[in-house]
Structure formats: structure tokens, C-alpha cells
PDB file of C-alpha atoms in Angstrom:
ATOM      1  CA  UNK A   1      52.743  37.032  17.578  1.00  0.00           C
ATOM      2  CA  UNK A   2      52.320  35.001  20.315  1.00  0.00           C
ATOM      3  CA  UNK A   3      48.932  32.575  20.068  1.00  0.00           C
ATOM      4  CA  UNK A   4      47.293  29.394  21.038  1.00  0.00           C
ATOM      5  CA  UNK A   5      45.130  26.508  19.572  1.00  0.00           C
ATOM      6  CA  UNK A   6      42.923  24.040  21.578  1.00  0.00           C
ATOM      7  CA  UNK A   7      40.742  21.525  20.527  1.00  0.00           C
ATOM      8  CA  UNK A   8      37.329  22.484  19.799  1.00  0.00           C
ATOM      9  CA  UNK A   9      34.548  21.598  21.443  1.00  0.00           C
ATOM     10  CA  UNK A  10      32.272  20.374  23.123  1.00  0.00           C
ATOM     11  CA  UNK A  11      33.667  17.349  24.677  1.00  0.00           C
ATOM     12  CA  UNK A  12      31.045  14.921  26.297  1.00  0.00           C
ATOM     13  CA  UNK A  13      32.220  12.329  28.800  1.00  0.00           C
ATOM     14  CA  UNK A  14      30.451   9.778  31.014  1.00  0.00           C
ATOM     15  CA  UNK A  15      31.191  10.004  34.885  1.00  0.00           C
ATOM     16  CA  UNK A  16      34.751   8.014  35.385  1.00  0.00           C
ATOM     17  CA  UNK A  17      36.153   8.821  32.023  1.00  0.00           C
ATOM     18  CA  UNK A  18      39.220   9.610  30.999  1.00  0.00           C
ATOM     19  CA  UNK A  19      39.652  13.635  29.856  1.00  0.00           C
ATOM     20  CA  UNK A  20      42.154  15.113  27.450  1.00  0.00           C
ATOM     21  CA  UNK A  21      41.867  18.400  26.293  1.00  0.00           C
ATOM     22  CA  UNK A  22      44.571  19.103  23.674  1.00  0.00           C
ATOM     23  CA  UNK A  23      46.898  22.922  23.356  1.00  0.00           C
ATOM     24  CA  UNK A  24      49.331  24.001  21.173  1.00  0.00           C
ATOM     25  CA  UNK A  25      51.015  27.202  21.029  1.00  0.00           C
ATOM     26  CA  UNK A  26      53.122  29.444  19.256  1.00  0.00           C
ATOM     27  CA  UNK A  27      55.543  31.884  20.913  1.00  0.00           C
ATOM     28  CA  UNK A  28      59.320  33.134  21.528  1.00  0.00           C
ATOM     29  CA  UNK A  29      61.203  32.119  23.645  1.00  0.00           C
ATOM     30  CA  UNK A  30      60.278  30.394  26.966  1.00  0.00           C
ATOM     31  CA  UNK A  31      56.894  31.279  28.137  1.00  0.00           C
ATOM     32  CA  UNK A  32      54.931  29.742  31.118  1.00  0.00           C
ATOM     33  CA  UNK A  33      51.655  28.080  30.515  1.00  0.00           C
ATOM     34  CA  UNK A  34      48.272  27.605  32.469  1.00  0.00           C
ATOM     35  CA  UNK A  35      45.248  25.710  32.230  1.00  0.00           C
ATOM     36  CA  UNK A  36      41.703  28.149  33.750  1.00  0.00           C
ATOM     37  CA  UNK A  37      38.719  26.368  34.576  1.00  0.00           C
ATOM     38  CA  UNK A  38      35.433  28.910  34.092  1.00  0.00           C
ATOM     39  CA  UNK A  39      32.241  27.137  35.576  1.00  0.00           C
ATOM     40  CA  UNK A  40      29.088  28.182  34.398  1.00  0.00           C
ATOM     41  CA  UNK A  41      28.037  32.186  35.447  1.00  0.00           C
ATOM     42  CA  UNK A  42      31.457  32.224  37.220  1.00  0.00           C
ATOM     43  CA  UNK A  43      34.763  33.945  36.679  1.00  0.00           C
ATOM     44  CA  UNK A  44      37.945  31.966  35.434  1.00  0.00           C
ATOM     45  CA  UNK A  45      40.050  30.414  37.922  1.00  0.00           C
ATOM     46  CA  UNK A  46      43.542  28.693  38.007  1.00  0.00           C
ATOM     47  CA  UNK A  47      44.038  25.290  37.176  1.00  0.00           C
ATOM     48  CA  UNK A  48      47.454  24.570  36.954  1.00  0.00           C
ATOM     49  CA  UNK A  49      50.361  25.963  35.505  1.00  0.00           C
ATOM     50  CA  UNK A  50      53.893  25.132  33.878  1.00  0.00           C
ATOM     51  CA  UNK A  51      56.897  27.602  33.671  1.00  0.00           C
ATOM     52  CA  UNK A  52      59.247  25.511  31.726  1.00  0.00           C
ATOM     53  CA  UNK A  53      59.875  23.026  29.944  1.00  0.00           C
ATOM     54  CA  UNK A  54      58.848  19.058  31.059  1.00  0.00           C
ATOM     55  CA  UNK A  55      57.368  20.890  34.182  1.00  0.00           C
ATOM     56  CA  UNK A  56      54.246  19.138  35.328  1.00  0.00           C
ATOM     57  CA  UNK A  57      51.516  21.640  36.777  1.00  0.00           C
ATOM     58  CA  UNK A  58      48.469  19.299  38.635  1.00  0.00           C
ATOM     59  CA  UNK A  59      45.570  20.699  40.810  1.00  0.00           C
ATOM     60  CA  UNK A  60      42.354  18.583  41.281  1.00  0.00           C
ATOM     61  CA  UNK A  61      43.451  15.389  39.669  1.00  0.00           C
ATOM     62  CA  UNK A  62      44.339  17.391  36.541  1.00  0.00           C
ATOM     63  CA  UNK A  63      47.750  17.446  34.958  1.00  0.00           C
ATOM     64  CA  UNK A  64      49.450  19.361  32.314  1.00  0.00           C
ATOM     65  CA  UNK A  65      53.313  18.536  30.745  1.00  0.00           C
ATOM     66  CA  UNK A  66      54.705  21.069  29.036  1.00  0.00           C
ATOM     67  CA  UNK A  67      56.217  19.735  26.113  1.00  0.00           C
ATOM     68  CA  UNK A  68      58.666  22.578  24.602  1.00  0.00           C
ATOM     69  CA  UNK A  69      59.317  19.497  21.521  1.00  0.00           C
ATOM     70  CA  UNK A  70      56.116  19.711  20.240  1.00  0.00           C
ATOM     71  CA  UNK A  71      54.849  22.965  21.642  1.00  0.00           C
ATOM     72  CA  UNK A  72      51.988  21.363  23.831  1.00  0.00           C
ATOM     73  CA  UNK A  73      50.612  21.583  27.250  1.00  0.00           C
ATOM     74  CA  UNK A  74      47.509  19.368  26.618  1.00  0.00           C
ATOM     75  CA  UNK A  75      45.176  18.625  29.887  1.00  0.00           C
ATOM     76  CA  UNK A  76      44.634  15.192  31.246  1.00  0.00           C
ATOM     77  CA  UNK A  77      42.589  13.602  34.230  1.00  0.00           C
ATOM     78  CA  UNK A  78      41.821  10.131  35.389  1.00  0.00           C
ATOM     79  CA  UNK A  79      38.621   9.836  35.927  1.00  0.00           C
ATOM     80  CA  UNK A  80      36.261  12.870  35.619  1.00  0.00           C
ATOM     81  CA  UNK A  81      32.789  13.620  37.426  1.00  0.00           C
ATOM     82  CA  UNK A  82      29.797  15.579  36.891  1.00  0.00           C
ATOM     83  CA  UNK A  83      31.306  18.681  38.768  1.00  0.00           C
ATOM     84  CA  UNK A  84      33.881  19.176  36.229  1.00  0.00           C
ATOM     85  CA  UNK A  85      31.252  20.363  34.025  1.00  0.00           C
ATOM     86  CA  UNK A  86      32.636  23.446  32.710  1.00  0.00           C
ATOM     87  CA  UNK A  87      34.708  25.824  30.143  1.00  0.00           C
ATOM     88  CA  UNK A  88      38.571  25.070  30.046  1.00  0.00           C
ATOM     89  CA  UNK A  89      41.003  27.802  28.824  1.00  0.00           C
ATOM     90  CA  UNK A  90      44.709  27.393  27.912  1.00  0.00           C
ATOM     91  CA  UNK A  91      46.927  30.462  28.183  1.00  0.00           C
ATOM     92  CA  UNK A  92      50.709  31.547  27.678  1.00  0.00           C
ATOM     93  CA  UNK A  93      52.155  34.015  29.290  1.00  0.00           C
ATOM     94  CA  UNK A  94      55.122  35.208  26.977  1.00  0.00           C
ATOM     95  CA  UNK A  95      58.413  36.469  27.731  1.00  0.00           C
ATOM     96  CA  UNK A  96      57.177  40.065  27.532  1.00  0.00           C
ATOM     97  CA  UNK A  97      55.305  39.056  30.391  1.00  0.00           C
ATOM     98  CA  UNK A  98      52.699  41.336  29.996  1.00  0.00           C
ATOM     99  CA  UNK A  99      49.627  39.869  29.681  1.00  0.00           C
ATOM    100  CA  UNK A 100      47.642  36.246  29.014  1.00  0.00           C
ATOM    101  CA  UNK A 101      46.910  35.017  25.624  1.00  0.00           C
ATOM    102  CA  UNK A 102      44.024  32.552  25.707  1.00  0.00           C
ATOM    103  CA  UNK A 103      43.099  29.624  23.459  1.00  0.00           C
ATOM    104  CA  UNK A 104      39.018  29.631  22.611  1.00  0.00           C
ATOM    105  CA  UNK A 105      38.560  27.497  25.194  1.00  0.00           C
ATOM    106  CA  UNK A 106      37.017  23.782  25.472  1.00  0.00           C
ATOM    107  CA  UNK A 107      33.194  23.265  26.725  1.00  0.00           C
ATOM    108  CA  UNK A 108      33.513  19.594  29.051  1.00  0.00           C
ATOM    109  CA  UNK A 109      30.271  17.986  29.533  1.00  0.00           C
ATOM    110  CA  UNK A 110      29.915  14.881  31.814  1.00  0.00           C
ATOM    111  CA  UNK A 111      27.132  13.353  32.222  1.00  0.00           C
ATOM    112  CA  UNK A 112      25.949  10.499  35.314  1.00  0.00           C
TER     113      UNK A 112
ATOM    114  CA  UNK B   1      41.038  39.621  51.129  1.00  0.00           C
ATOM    115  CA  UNK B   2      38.778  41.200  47.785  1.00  0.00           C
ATOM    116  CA  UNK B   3      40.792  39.673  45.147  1.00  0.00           C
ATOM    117  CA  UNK B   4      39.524  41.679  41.947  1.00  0.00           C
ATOM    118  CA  UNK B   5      36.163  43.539  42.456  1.00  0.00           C
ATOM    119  CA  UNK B   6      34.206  44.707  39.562  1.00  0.00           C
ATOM    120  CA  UNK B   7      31.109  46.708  39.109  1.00  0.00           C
ATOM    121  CA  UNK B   8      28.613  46.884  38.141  1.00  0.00           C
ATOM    122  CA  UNK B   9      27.816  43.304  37.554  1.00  0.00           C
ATOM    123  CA  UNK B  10      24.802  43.492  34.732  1.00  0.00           C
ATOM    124  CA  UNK B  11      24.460  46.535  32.731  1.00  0.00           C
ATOM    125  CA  UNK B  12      22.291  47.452  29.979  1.00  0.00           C
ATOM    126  CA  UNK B  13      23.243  50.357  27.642  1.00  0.00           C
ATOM    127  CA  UNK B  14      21.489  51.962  25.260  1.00  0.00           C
ATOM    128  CA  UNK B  15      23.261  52.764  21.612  1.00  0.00           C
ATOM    129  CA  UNK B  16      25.344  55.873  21.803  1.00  0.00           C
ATOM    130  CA  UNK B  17      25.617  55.863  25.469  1.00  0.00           C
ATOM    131  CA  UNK B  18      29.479  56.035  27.792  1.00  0.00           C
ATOM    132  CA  UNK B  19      30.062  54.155  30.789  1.00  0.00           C
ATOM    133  CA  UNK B  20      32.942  53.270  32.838  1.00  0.00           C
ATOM    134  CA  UNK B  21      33.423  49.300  33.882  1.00  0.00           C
ATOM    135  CA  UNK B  22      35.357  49.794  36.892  1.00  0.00           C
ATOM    136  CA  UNK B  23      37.866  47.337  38.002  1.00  0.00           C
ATOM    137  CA  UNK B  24      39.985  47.874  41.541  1.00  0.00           C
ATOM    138  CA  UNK B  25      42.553  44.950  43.247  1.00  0.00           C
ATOM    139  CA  UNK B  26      43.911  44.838  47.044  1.00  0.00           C
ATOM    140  CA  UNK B  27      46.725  42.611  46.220  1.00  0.00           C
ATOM    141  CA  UNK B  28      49.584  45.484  45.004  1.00  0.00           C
ATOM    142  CA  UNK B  29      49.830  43.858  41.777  1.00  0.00           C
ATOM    143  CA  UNK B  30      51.569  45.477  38.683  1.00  0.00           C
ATOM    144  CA  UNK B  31      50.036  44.558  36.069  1.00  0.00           C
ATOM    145  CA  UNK B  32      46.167  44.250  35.294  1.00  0.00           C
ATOM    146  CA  UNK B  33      44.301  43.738  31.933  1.00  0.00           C
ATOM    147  CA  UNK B  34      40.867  43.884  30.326  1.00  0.00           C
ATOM    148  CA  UNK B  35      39.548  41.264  28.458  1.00  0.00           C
ATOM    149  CA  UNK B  36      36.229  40.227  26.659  1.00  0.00           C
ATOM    150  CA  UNK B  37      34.345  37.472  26.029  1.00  0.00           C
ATOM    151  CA  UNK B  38      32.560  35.938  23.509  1.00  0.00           C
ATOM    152  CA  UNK B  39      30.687  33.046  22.313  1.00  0.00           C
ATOM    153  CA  UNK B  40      33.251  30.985  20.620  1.00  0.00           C
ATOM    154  CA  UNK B  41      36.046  33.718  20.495  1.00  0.00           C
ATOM    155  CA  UNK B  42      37.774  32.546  23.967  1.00  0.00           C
ATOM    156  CA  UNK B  43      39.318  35.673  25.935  1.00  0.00           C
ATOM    157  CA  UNK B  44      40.274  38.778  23.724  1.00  0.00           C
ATOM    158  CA  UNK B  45      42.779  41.215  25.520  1.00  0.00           C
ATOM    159  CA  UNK B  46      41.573  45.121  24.832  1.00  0.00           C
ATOM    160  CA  UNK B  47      44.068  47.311  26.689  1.00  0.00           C
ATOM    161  CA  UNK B  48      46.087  46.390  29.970  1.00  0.00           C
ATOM    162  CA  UNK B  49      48.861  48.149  32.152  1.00  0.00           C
ATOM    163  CA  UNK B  50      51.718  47.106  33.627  1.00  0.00           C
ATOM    164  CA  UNK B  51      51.784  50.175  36.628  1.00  0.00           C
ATOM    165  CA  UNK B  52      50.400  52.927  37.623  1.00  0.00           C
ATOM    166  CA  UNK B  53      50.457  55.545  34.715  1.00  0.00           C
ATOM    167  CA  UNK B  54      51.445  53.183  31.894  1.00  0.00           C
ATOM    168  CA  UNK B  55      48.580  51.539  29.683  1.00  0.00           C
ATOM    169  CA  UNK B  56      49.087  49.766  25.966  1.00  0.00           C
ATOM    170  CA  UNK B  57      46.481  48.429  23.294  1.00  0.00           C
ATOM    171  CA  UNK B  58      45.323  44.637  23.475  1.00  0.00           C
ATOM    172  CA  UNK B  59      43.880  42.578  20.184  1.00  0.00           C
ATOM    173  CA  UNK B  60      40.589  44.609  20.112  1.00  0.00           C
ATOM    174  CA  UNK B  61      41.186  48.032  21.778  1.00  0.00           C
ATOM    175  CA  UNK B  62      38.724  50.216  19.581  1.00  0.00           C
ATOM    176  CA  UNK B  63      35.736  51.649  21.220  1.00  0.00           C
ATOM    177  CA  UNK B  64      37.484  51.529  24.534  1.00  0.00           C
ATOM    178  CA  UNK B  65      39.588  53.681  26.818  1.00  0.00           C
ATOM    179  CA  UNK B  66      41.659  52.748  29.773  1.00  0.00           C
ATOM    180  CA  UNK B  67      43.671  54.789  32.572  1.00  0.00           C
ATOM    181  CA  UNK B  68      45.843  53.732  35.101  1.00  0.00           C
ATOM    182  CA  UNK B  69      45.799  56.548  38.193  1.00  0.00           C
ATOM    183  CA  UNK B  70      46.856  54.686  41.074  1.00  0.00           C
ATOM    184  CA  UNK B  71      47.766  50.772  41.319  1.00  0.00           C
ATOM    185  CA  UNK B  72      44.354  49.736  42.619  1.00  0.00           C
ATOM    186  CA  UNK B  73      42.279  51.008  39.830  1.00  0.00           C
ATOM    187  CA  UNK B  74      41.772  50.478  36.588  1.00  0.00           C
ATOM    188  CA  UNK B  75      38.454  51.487  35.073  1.00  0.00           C
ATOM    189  CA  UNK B  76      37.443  50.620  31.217  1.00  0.00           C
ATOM    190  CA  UNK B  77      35.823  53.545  29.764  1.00  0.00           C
ATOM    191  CA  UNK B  78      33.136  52.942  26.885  1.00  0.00           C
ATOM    192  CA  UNK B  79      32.961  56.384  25.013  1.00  0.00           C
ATOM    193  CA  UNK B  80      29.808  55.394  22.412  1.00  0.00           C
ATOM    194  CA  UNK B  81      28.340  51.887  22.676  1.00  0.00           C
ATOM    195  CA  UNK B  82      27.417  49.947  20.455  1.00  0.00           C
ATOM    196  CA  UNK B  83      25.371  46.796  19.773  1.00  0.00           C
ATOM    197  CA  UNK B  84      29.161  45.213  19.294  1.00  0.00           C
ATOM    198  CA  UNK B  85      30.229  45.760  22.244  1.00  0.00           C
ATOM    199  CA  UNK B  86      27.648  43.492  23.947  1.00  0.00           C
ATOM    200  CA  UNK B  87      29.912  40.724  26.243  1.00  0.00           C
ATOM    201  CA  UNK B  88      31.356  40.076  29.015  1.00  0.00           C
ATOM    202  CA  UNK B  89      33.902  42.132  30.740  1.00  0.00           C
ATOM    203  CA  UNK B  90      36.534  40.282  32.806  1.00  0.00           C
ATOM    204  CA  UNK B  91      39.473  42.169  34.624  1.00  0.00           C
ATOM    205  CA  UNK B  92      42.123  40.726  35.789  1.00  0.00           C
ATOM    206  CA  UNK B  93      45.514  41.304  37.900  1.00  0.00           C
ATOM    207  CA  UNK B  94      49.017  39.875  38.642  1.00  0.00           C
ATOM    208  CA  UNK B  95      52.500  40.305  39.685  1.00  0.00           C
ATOM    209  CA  UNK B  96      55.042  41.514  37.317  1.00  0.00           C
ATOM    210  CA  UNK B  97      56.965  37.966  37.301  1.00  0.00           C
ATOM    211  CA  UNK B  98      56.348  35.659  34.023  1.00  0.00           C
ATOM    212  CA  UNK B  99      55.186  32.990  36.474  1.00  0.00           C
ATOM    213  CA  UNK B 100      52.726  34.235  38.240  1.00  0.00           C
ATOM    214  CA  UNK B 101      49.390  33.317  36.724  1.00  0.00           C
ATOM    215  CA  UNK B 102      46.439  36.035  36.412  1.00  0.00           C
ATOM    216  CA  UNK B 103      43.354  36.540  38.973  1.00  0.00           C
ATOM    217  CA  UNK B 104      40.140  37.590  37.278  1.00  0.00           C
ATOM    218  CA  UNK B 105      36.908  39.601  39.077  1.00  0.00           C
ATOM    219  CA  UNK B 106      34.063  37.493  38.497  1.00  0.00           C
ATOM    220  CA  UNK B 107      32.670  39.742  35.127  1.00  0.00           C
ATOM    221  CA  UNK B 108      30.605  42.364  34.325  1.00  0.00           C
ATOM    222  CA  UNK B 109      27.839  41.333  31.421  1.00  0.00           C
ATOM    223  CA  UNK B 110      27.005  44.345  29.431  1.00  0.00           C
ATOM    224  CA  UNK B 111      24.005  44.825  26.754  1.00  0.00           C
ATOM    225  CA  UNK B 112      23.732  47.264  24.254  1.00  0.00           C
ATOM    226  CA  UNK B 113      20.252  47.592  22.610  1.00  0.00           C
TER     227      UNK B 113
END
């Protein structure tokens, strides 16, 4: 079945760093992709999203390729601050279309 | 504009004891799921639906019960808690379109002692 793999965590940055957060998946076909940003007590929200391949989703100074090569959709910013402190969740949606199927999601620390 | 509602926010259960999470949208979407979540386990899909009347198992669908009267609604029935069940709910809604990403109610966190 359909599935996906991110890097564990926690991932501790200093104010200005650069941020990758690294997803692979497995499915069938062509499905879309999304990054979901869950800050702390809060529900998940969208990030971004890509629905096919070498699409480039960005919101917030994040970005996401997805890379249909090597099955990756692996998030990237600049320069992060302290308010991106939070839980980050990759998700597919597959061509059933159905529902989402997360990752474990990534724990981002930065610190001032 | 509600989004996805869900109630009750906190709720502590005793062993043995039912409950219904409920879960209701204003946006006419299709589809809506149930998920949980736990420390280090990421988001686990239990049951979702993609319309009114039509309901299927997720990953981890035992212990719960789902029903899908009318497209608003769609209320996660606990029949006999247990001290497994302790997480947090999230519900969430969308369109019927693979594109279209998922919006989630902001959780309900539910104890069983």
C-alpha cells in the first residue's frame, strides 16, 4: 500500500539557518503531495502542496519539488526563525483519492 | 466560515465507557476522515467516508464506529474504551478531487483511565 518515510527527528536549528526536512514515498501511480505544519496545542494546517511531477508547492518561504525520479518531496527554507517551531507532516494523497497518508512527522526546534 | 468543528475538546473516559467524538463541516465537502494521533506514530487513519451514506475502514479501525447521515456530520463512536484508545482525535474534510489538500478541526484529546 501506499506509505511515507520522513526523517526522524528532532531537528534543532539556530535562527537564520538553513531547514531541510527529507520525504520519501511509496505509491501507484501519480499521487499529489503536501507538506502540514502542526504548531504546538494546534490543529494541522497546509503548507504547501505538489500534484505532479517537478511541481514546486511554496507557502511561507518553504518549498517542496516533487521529484517522481527518486520518489521525494523533501522540505526546504532559507533561513528559518523561532516561529517555525513546530511538528512537520508529509502526506500523499493517492490516486484512490480517498484519504491522506501521513509520514510520522518531523519535530523543528529553533532556537535565538 | 466554521471550517471543521469538533467537540468536545478534552474528554476524560473512564474504562468501559461509549462516547461519540462528533465532527460536522460547512464547506459541502465529500469526503471526511478520522484520524489519531500519537507520540511518535504520526497520523493513523481509522475509518473515513467519501459521501453521505458510504464509510470504509482506515489502518486502525477497531474499537471504533463511524456513520455518515448527512454530508455535514460525521461523528466517531467509541463503543468500550479503553486505556488504548487515549490520543488525540483529529477530523478532517475535503473535496472529492486528488488535489485538493485536507482541512482538519483543531482535535479532541481524549483520556481513558
Amino acid at each position: 500500500g501506499d506509505s511515507v518515510t520522513q526523517m526522524e527527528g528532532p531537528v534543532t536549528l539556530s535562527e537564520e539557518a538553513f531547514l531541510t526536512i527529507n520525504c520519501t514515498y511509496t505509491a501507484t501511480g501519480y499521487p499529489s503531495l503536501f507538506w502540514y505544519v502542526q504548531y504546538p496545542g494546534e490543529g494541522l494546517q497546509l503548507l504547501l502542496k505538489a500534484t505532479k511531477a517537478d511541481d514546486k508547492g511554496s507557502n511561507k518561504g518553504f518549498e517542496a519539488t516533487y521529484r517522481k525520479e527518486t520518489t521525494s518531496f523533501h522540505l526546504e527554507k532559507g533561513s528559518v526563525q523561532v516561529s517555525d517551531s513546530a511538528v512537520y507532516f508529509c502526506a500523499l494523497r493517492g490516486q484512490a483519492g480517498t484519504a491522506l497518508i501521513f509520514g510520522k512527522g518531523t519535530t523543528l526546534s529553533v532556537s535565538s | 466560515n466554521a471550517g471543521v468543528t469538533q467537540t468536545p475538546k478534552f474528554q476524560v473516559l473512564k474504562t468501559g465507557q461509549s462516547m461519540t467524538l462528533q465532527c460536522a463541516q460547512d464547506m459541502n465537502h465529500e469526503y471526511m476522515s478520522w484520524y489519531r494521533q500519537d507520540p511518535g506514530m504520526g497520523l493513523r487513519l481509522i475509518h473515513y467516508s467519501v459521501g453521505a451514506g458510504i464509510t470504509d475502514q482506515g489502518e486502525v479501525p477497531n474499537g471504533y464506529n463511524v456513520s455518515r447521515s448527512t454530508t455535514e456530520d460525521f461523528p466517531l463512536r467509541l463503543l468500550s474504551a479503553a486505556p488504548s484508545q487515549t490520543s488525540v482525535y483529529f477530523c478532517a474534510s475535503s473535496r472529492d478531487t486528488l488535489n485538493y489538500g485536507y482541512t482538519f478541526g483543531s482535535g479532541t484529546r481524549l483520556t481513558v483511565v
